[in-house]
């Protein structure tokens, strides 16, 4: 599904050039559950941004579902991303002024679905995540765990093939963290390809594959059955 | 307190950009208000040399003949002075004054002056003083005359008042001895208005002086406004009683019985009132129009100030939201609500005081020029020193603005709990904050729509007024006017012969009025052979007048008669006098020359009919016109040529070479026409200036809203981008924020502008077509408001479009 070849990402700030990712080779098959770990500044979030087509590599090749996407414009990337890739964030990124329902529906606004179909889809995912009774609430009226469940609901509303999660349990207590991990596992079991950045070794161990980064390079790439 | 002040000063300085934006908007608005206030104070102030102006009354009258109601004149027949004295009403020092012209013969030339004829009691009544000599006794002597310093210098150069006493003045066939030299009059004196051609060259004599041209009959008239009568109210009397005393005196006068019966049958032939000198600056047609102008500009400036205050409130709200962590820290260190409010108030107060100081400086610098522009005499001090009441008014304004600016943002900031902010989590003000901001912008945009629309309506009407077809042409024509007693206009044959010969002059004419500039003139009742009675406005002109002004002759030829008076009338007059067509009027005799609405016995033969001419202002209906033909020299000479610059030089040269030695002035006839609508032009210019300032202020408001929107909705915009929103979708999202304010502004501003613009246009008989004059300005104002709003939002829209979805991954 994903094939990165010699991908490098450099940032320039004034006269200083920083290499965030250095000639990375990585293949991820459909249905995999990959945990990306590593110390702060090793390039995890940069890699996630590239995988999610939120950024483009400085050099190298990125093929998504067989299609080369490394040198596309931001408009083309948005079109490729729409409906195929979703995100779950550490800080939830919910819009305070919108209700839970509207936050979830936001993911469908720019797709092909009609308004009625969008509302139906939102109702389905909220039902699935046990949030139907909170549909008219605002994020500030929910607990952290509930907020992250709304974020997951938004992420899966468009039925993406690839779900990228950036420290999804980072702002949650252990009980809520476990619940979120269970949900992600379920989604992966249903066939969604899942790539998760995490600091937690415990949560990384739940993945089927672990990629450890150091200084922008892949240090370790192991499958659960190899551990 | 010192620490608090320093803290506030540091706070205001650290937010220099927002402080600057708030200060500059407020400063401009406060300056506009201050200038209007200074002009109002200057206009409202009576002559400061007069003691106790609240107890000195001026008698006022307005005629009410059937179908011919007149305005208040701020004057009355002089006979009321005599009548009220005889009736022993509780008034002291009753004094009559009347203004006239005086041509003084000196060293072979004529020096023109304003002649003020007055009773001697006017001296103590109006606190008049002399530099040398005794003014009061001068006004009681037949051979004595008082002169102003200005006239003294014009007559004899740089001599002292002492040297002027005893000198002789030769004028109007008599010789008068200067027995008093008086200071130049204050521009606000109620005695008379300075003529631009004579300036402060005034002379004063008593009513018994041979220099007084008024006959006994004129002095006794009860229905002719021929001067002013002043008096001091006794302590037990009030100004409201004056009308009753005047009415009783009027009806008791034997001349009242001679007034036409239909003027009196079941109605009042005239109305009366007393006005104090403190009220006088607000009365009279000219003053009323000037106050209307000032009132309109004051309302517009107040709206501008409100709009600027809204910006200040907006910026303050945004600033306090950004300072949640600092506020929380101060609270954690023990600061309570009142202490924080005190700090914030001081910060705002610093901005407001900076704005007020800047505004006063601008007002002090700009008001004299604006005052001169609106017609106040340059010698009248309007801003030096700044009147205390204007400074106090501004100080009160600052306090009101402080309360208005700080109340909402402070109450909102104090509601935020400090703990989350200390943990790095800051709260937004919620949806109501956005609604308040939108509401404030709505008021600002409504103001812009209203002011731009009105400025447009006024501009269109002004353009229409200056291009209106009045039946004569004003381009490439110059007027030369002389200051001289109309009864003693010297021969100008050498001058007119030179005009005839000069190739640069196509035609020229004499007239006793300026068609483009004199919107009022003498009216006489005329009766035709078919007994049609019609009041015609009468102007005396030379035969070349019609070709000089490009009037269209419909029938006959304007020629002089031998032994009989010839008259040209316009088409409207011909119709109203019962002639079926212009040709049928030619050769007919009409009778005129009577008094106001009274039949005369002068027989005039109609020798020409011209296309209808309008000499009246666009505010009044056109009167039917009669032009008495005469080859006698008149006050006004008009010349027509091809090139105005050459024409001006030629006219000046010819007058200097061949004209009599009289004070003269040259103006273009276009300028005379423009001067008729000078106040309208001033209102248009001032309103346009305030409208443009309001655009700037509203742009700041729109800028604040979009900046706040992009800041507040950044996460949402990032997520929209993340889920595939393109540029159009992002712009639509931001645009939606401005749709309600723009729509509501249109709903409020456009009908209000339609109503006010309609009211303004209704004041004119001749007004621009509604489509061009009202609908088009409104449409342009709406489009301009949309455009400037878009312009103000451009920077932040571009910022929003540059938002990258990867921001979602950043903490």
PDB file of C-alpha atoms in Angstrom, chain B residues 542-697:
ATOM      1  CA  UNK B 542     -28.809  97.226 -20.938  1.00  0.00           C
ATOM      2  CA  UNK B 543     -29.949  95.836 -24.314  1.00  0.00           C
ATOM      3  CA  UNK B 544     -26.764  93.780 -24.709  1.00  0.00           C
ATOM      4  CA  UNK B 545     -27.620  91.779 -21.584  1.00  0.00           C
ATOM      5  CA  UNK B 546     -29.422  88.980 -23.437  1.00  0.00           C
ATOM      6  CA  UNK B 547     -26.684  88.267 -25.935  1.00  0.00           C
ATOM      7  CA  UNK B 548     -24.006  88.610 -23.231  1.00  0.00           C
ATOM      8  CA  UNK B 549     -25.703  85.930 -21.146  1.00  0.00           C
ATOM      9  CA  UNK B 550     -26.652  83.795 -24.148  1.00  0.00           C
ATOM     10  CA  UNK B 551     -30.388  84.026 -23.521  1.00  0.00           C
ATOM     11  CA  UNK B 552     -32.696  82.845 -26.288  1.00  0.00           C
ATOM     12  CA  UNK B 553     -34.926  85.490 -27.814  1.00  0.00           C
ATOM     13  CA  UNK B 554     -38.346  84.079 -28.716  1.00  0.00           C
ATOM     14  CA  UNK B 555     -39.908  87.242 -30.090  1.00  0.00           C
ATOM     15  CA  UNK B 556     -39.132  90.930 -30.598  1.00  0.00           C
ATOM     16  CA  UNK B 557     -35.883  92.796 -30.113  1.00  0.00           C
ATOM     17  CA  UNK B 558     -34.598  94.296 -26.877  1.00  0.00           C
ATOM     18  CA  UNK B 559     -34.306  97.934 -27.862  1.00  0.00           C
ATOM     19  CA  UNK B 560     -34.418 101.152 -25.919  1.00  0.00           C
ATOM     20  CA  UNK B 561     -37.425 103.386 -26.292  1.00  0.00           C
ATOM     21  CA  UNK B 562     -37.601 107.095 -26.726  1.00  0.00           C
ATOM     22  CA  UNK B 563     -39.813 108.539 -24.070  1.00  0.00           C
ATOM     23  CA  UNK B 564     -41.330 105.249 -22.971  1.00  0.00           C
ATOM     24  CA  UNK B 565     -39.957 102.431 -20.890  1.00  0.00           C
ATOM     25  CA  UNK B 566     -39.196  99.237 -22.720  1.00  0.00           C
ATOM     26  CA  UNK B 567     -39.206  95.867 -21.050  1.00  0.00           C
ATOM     27  CA  UNK B 568     -38.263  92.351 -22.020  1.00  0.00           C
ATOM     28  CA  UNK B 569     -40.084  89.543 -20.247  1.00  0.00           C
ATOM     29  CA  UNK B 570     -39.512  85.852 -20.160  1.00  0.00           C
ATOM     30  CA  UNK B 571     -41.837  83.227 -21.598  1.00  0.00           C
ATOM     31  CA  UNK B 572     -43.270  82.354 -18.179  1.00  0.00           C
ATOM     32  CA  UNK B 573     -44.099  85.994 -17.458  1.00  0.00           C
ATOM     33  CA  UNK B 574     -45.731  86.346 -20.867  1.00  0.00           C
ATOM     34  CA  UNK B 575     -47.927  83.336 -20.223  1.00  0.00           C
ATOM     35  CA  UNK B 576     -48.925  84.474 -16.737  1.00  0.00           C
ATOM     36  CA  UNK B 577     -49.750  87.955 -17.992  1.00  0.00           C
ATOM     37  CA  UNK B 578     -52.291  86.398 -20.365  1.00  0.00           C
ATOM     38  CA  UNK B 579     -50.419  86.420 -23.659  1.00  0.00           C
ATOM     39  CA  UNK B 580     -51.196  83.361 -25.728  1.00  0.00           C
ATOM     40  CA  UNK B 581     -47.720  83.219 -27.247  1.00  0.00           C
ATOM     41  CA  UNK B 582     -44.489  85.219 -27.103  1.00  0.00           C
ATOM     42  CA  UNK B 583     -45.226  87.062 -30.332  1.00  0.00           C
ATOM     43  CA  UNK B 584     -48.572  88.304 -29.064  1.00  0.00           C
ATOM     44  CA  UNK B 585     -46.854  90.055 -26.137  1.00  0.00           C
ATOM     45  CA  UNK B 586     -44.691  92.206 -28.379  1.00  0.00           C
ATOM     46  CA  UNK B 587     -45.812  95.837 -28.420  1.00  0.00           C
ATOM     47  CA  UNK B 588     -48.206  95.363 -25.518  1.00  0.00           C
ATOM     48  CA  UNK B 589     -48.196  97.725 -22.534  1.00  0.00           C
ATOM     49  CA  UNK B 590     -47.974  96.464 -18.982  1.00  0.00           C
ATOM     50  CA  UNK B 591     -48.256  98.481 -15.806  1.00  0.00           C
ATOM     51  CA  UNK B 592     -45.777  98.098 -12.932  1.00  0.00           C
ATOM     52  CA  UNK B 593     -43.485 100.130 -10.725  1.00  0.00           C
ATOM     53  CA  UNK B 594     -45.648  99.878  -7.584  1.00  0.00           C
ATOM     54  CA  UNK B 595     -44.618  98.784  -4.125  1.00  0.00           C
ATOM     55  CA  UNK B 596     -44.578  95.328  -2.693  1.00  0.00           C
ATOM     56  CA  UNK B 597     -47.687  93.635  -4.071  1.00  0.00           C
ATOM     57  CA  UNK B 598     -49.255  96.958  -4.854  1.00  0.00           C
ATOM     58  CA  UNK B 599     -50.167  98.251  -8.276  1.00  0.00           C
ATOM     59  CA  UNK B 600     -47.910 100.882  -9.781  1.00  0.00           C
ATOM     60  CA  UNK B 601     -48.487 103.419 -12.508  1.00  0.00           C
ATOM     61  CA  UNK B 602     -45.351 103.019 -14.634  1.00  0.00           C
ATOM     62  CA  UNK B 603     -46.306 101.945 -18.132  1.00  0.00           C
ATOM     63  CA  UNK B 604     -43.842  99.679 -19.907  1.00  0.00           C
ATOM     64  CA  UNK B 605     -43.915  98.374 -23.430  1.00  0.00           C
ATOM     65  CA  UNK B 606     -42.954  94.760 -24.009  1.00  0.00           C
ATOM     66  CA  UNK B 607     -40.368  94.719 -26.796  1.00  0.00           C
ATOM     67  CA  UNK B 608     -38.924  91.248 -26.411  1.00  0.00           C
ATOM     68  CA  UNK B 609     -39.760  87.842 -24.959  1.00  0.00           C
ATOM     69  CA  UNK B 610     -36.941  85.504 -23.992  1.00  0.00           C
ATOM     70  CA  UNK B 611     -37.026  81.836 -23.181  1.00  0.00           C
ATOM     71  CA  UNK B 612     -37.834  81.252 -19.488  1.00  0.00           C
ATOM     72  CA  UNK B 613     -34.983  82.253 -17.213  1.00  0.00           C
ATOM     73  CA  UNK B 614     -34.399  81.192 -13.652  1.00  0.00           C
ATOM     74  CA  UNK B 615     -32.506  83.669 -11.515  1.00  0.00           C
ATOM     75  CA  UNK B 616     -33.633  82.093  -8.228  1.00  0.00           C
ATOM     76  CA  UNK B 617     -31.751  79.422  -6.313  1.00  0.00           C
ATOM     77  CA  UNK B 618     -32.577  75.784  -6.967  1.00  0.00           C
ATOM     78  CA  UNK B 619     -34.239  75.757  -3.535  1.00  0.00           C
ATOM     79  CA  UNK B 620     -36.924  78.183  -4.725  1.00  0.00           C
ATOM     80  CA  UNK B 621     -39.394  78.090  -7.598  1.00  0.00           C
ATOM     81  CA  UNK B 622     -38.595  80.183 -10.662  1.00  0.00           C
ATOM     82  CA  UNK B 623     -40.250  83.584 -10.693  1.00  0.00           C
ATOM     83  CA  UNK B 624     -41.464  85.157 -13.909  1.00  0.00           C
ATOM     84  CA  UNK B 625     -38.909  87.723 -15.010  1.00  0.00           C
ATOM     85  CA  UNK B 626     -39.034  91.262 -16.331  1.00  0.00           C
ATOM     86  CA  UNK B 627     -35.945  93.075 -17.615  1.00  0.00           C
ATOM     87  CA  UNK B 628     -36.249  96.836 -17.723  1.00  0.00           C
ATOM     88  CA  UNK B 629     -34.131  98.125 -20.570  1.00  0.00           C
ATOM     89  CA  UNK B 630     -31.864 101.064 -19.848  1.00  0.00           C
ATOM     90  CA  UNK B 631     -28.570 102.377 -21.191  1.00  0.00           C
ATOM     91  CA  UNK B 632     -27.708 104.047 -17.874  1.00  0.00           C
ATOM     92  CA  UNK B 633     -24.574 102.677 -16.154  1.00  0.00           C
ATOM     93  CA  UNK B 634     -25.360 100.125 -13.445  1.00  0.00           C
ATOM     94  CA  UNK B 635     -23.449  98.474 -10.602  1.00  0.00           C
ATOM     95  CA  UNK B 636     -22.734  95.333 -12.517  1.00  0.00           C
ATOM     96  CA  UNK B 637     -20.975  94.922 -15.847  1.00  0.00           C
ATOM     97  CA  UNK B 638     -20.746  91.510 -17.504  1.00  0.00           C
ATOM     98  CA  UNK B 639     -18.419  90.776 -20.414  1.00  0.00           C
ATOM     99  CA  UNK B 640     -18.316  87.720 -22.651  1.00  0.00           C
ATOM    100  CA  UNK B 641     -15.224  86.503 -24.463  1.00  0.00           C
ATOM    101  CA  UNK B 642     -13.504  83.376 -25.659  1.00  0.00           C
ATOM    102  CA  UNK B 643     -10.758  82.980 -23.121  1.00  0.00           C
ATOM    103  CA  UNK B 644     -11.268  83.750 -19.437  1.00  0.00           C
ATOM    104  CA  UNK B 645      -7.616  84.568 -18.658  1.00  0.00           C
ATOM    105  CA  UNK B 646      -7.319  87.031 -21.520  1.00  0.00           C
ATOM    106  CA  UNK B 647     -10.733  88.413 -20.708  1.00  0.00           C
ATOM    107  CA  UNK B 648      -9.799  89.039 -17.064  1.00  0.00           C
ATOM    108  CA  UNK B 649      -6.600  90.835 -18.004  1.00  0.00           C
ATOM    109  CA  UNK B 650      -8.389  92.877 -20.676  1.00  0.00           C
ATOM    110  CA  UNK B 651     -11.205  93.878 -18.346  1.00  0.00           C
ATOM    111  CA  UNK B 652      -8.805  94.875 -15.598  1.00  0.00           C
ATOM    112  CA  UNK B 653      -6.653  96.906 -17.987  1.00  0.00           C
ATOM    113  CA  UNK B 654      -9.632  98.640 -19.595  1.00  0.00           C
ATOM    114  CA  UNK B 655     -11.167  99.527 -16.226  1.00  0.00           C
ATOM    115  CA  UNK B 656      -7.908 100.950 -14.935  1.00  0.00           C
ATOM    116  CA  UNK B 657      -7.400 102.931 -18.141  1.00  0.00           C
ATOM    117  CA  UNK B 658     -10.930 104.167 -18.816  1.00  0.00           C
ATOM    118  CA  UNK B 659     -13.137 103.432 -15.788  1.00  0.00           C
ATOM    119  CA  UNK B 660     -14.008 105.871 -13.023  1.00  0.00           C
ATOM    120  CA  UNK B 661     -11.921 105.690  -9.861  1.00  0.00           C
ATOM    121  CA  UNK B 662     -14.229 103.413  -7.901  1.00  0.00           C
ATOM    122  CA  UNK B 663     -13.666 100.377  -5.781  1.00  0.00           C
ATOM    123  CA  UNK B 664     -14.282  97.376  -8.043  1.00  0.00           C
ATOM    124  CA  UNK B 665     -14.101  93.629  -8.078  1.00  0.00           C
ATOM    125  CA  UNK B 666     -13.885  91.092 -10.904  1.00  0.00           C
ATOM    126  CA  UNK B 667     -15.299  87.587 -10.643  1.00  0.00           C
ATOM    127  CA  UNK B 668     -16.076  84.841 -13.080  1.00  0.00           C
ATOM    128  CA  UNK B 669     -19.794  84.258 -13.494  1.00  0.00           C
ATOM    129  CA  UNK B 670     -19.165  80.531 -12.962  1.00  0.00           C
ATOM    130  CA  UNK B 671     -17.733  81.376  -9.536  1.00  0.00           C
ATOM    131  CA  UNK B 672     -20.782  83.474  -8.743  1.00  0.00           C
ATOM    132  CA  UNK B 673     -23.009  80.531  -9.575  1.00  0.00           C
ATOM    133  CA  UNK B 674     -20.862  78.258  -7.405  1.00  0.00           C
ATOM    134  CA  UNK B 675     -21.070  80.734  -4.525  1.00  0.00           C
ATOM    135  CA  UNK B 676     -24.869  80.372  -4.502  1.00  0.00           C
ATOM    136  CA  UNK B 677     -24.381  76.714  -3.591  1.00  0.00           C
ATOM    137  CA  UNK B 678     -21.287  77.261  -1.465  1.00  0.00           C
ATOM    138  CA  UNK B 679     -22.841  75.883   1.713  1.00  0.00           C
ATOM    139  CA  UNK B 680     -24.107  72.827  -0.149  1.00  0.00           C
ATOM    140  CA  UNK B 681     -20.594  72.369  -1.541  1.00  0.00           C
ATOM    141  CA  UNK B 682     -19.107  72.719   1.940  1.00  0.00           C
ATOM    142  CA  UNK B 683     -21.540  70.175   3.338  1.00  0.00           C
ATOM    143  CA  UNK B 684     -20.739  67.808   0.468  1.00  0.00           C
ATOM    144  CA  UNK B 685     -17.000  68.179   1.019  1.00  0.00           C
ATOM    145  CA  UNK B 686     -17.193  67.781   4.794  1.00  0.00           C
ATOM    146  CA  UNK B 687     -19.527  64.807   4.621  1.00  0.00           C
ATOM    147  CA  UNK B 688     -17.320  63.176   1.996  1.00  0.00           C
ATOM    148  CA  UNK B 689     -14.274  63.701   4.212  1.00  0.00           C
ATOM    149  CA  UNK B 690     -16.037  62.144   7.219  1.00  0.00           C
ATOM    150  CA  UNK B 691     -17.325  59.306   5.006  1.00  0.00           C
ATOM    151  CA  UNK B 692     -13.791  58.536   3.832  1.00  0.00           C
ATOM    152  CA  UNK B 693     -12.521  58.611   7.409  1.00  0.00           C
ATOM    153  CA  UNK B 694     -15.341  56.259   8.376  1.00  0.00           C
ATOM    154  CA  UNK B 695     -14.195  53.904   5.627  1.00  0.00           C
ATOM    155  CA  UNK B 696     -10.741  53.838   7.230  1.00  0.00           C
ATOM    156  CA  UNK B 697     -12.191  53.235  10.677  1.00  0.00           C
TER     157      UNK B 697
END
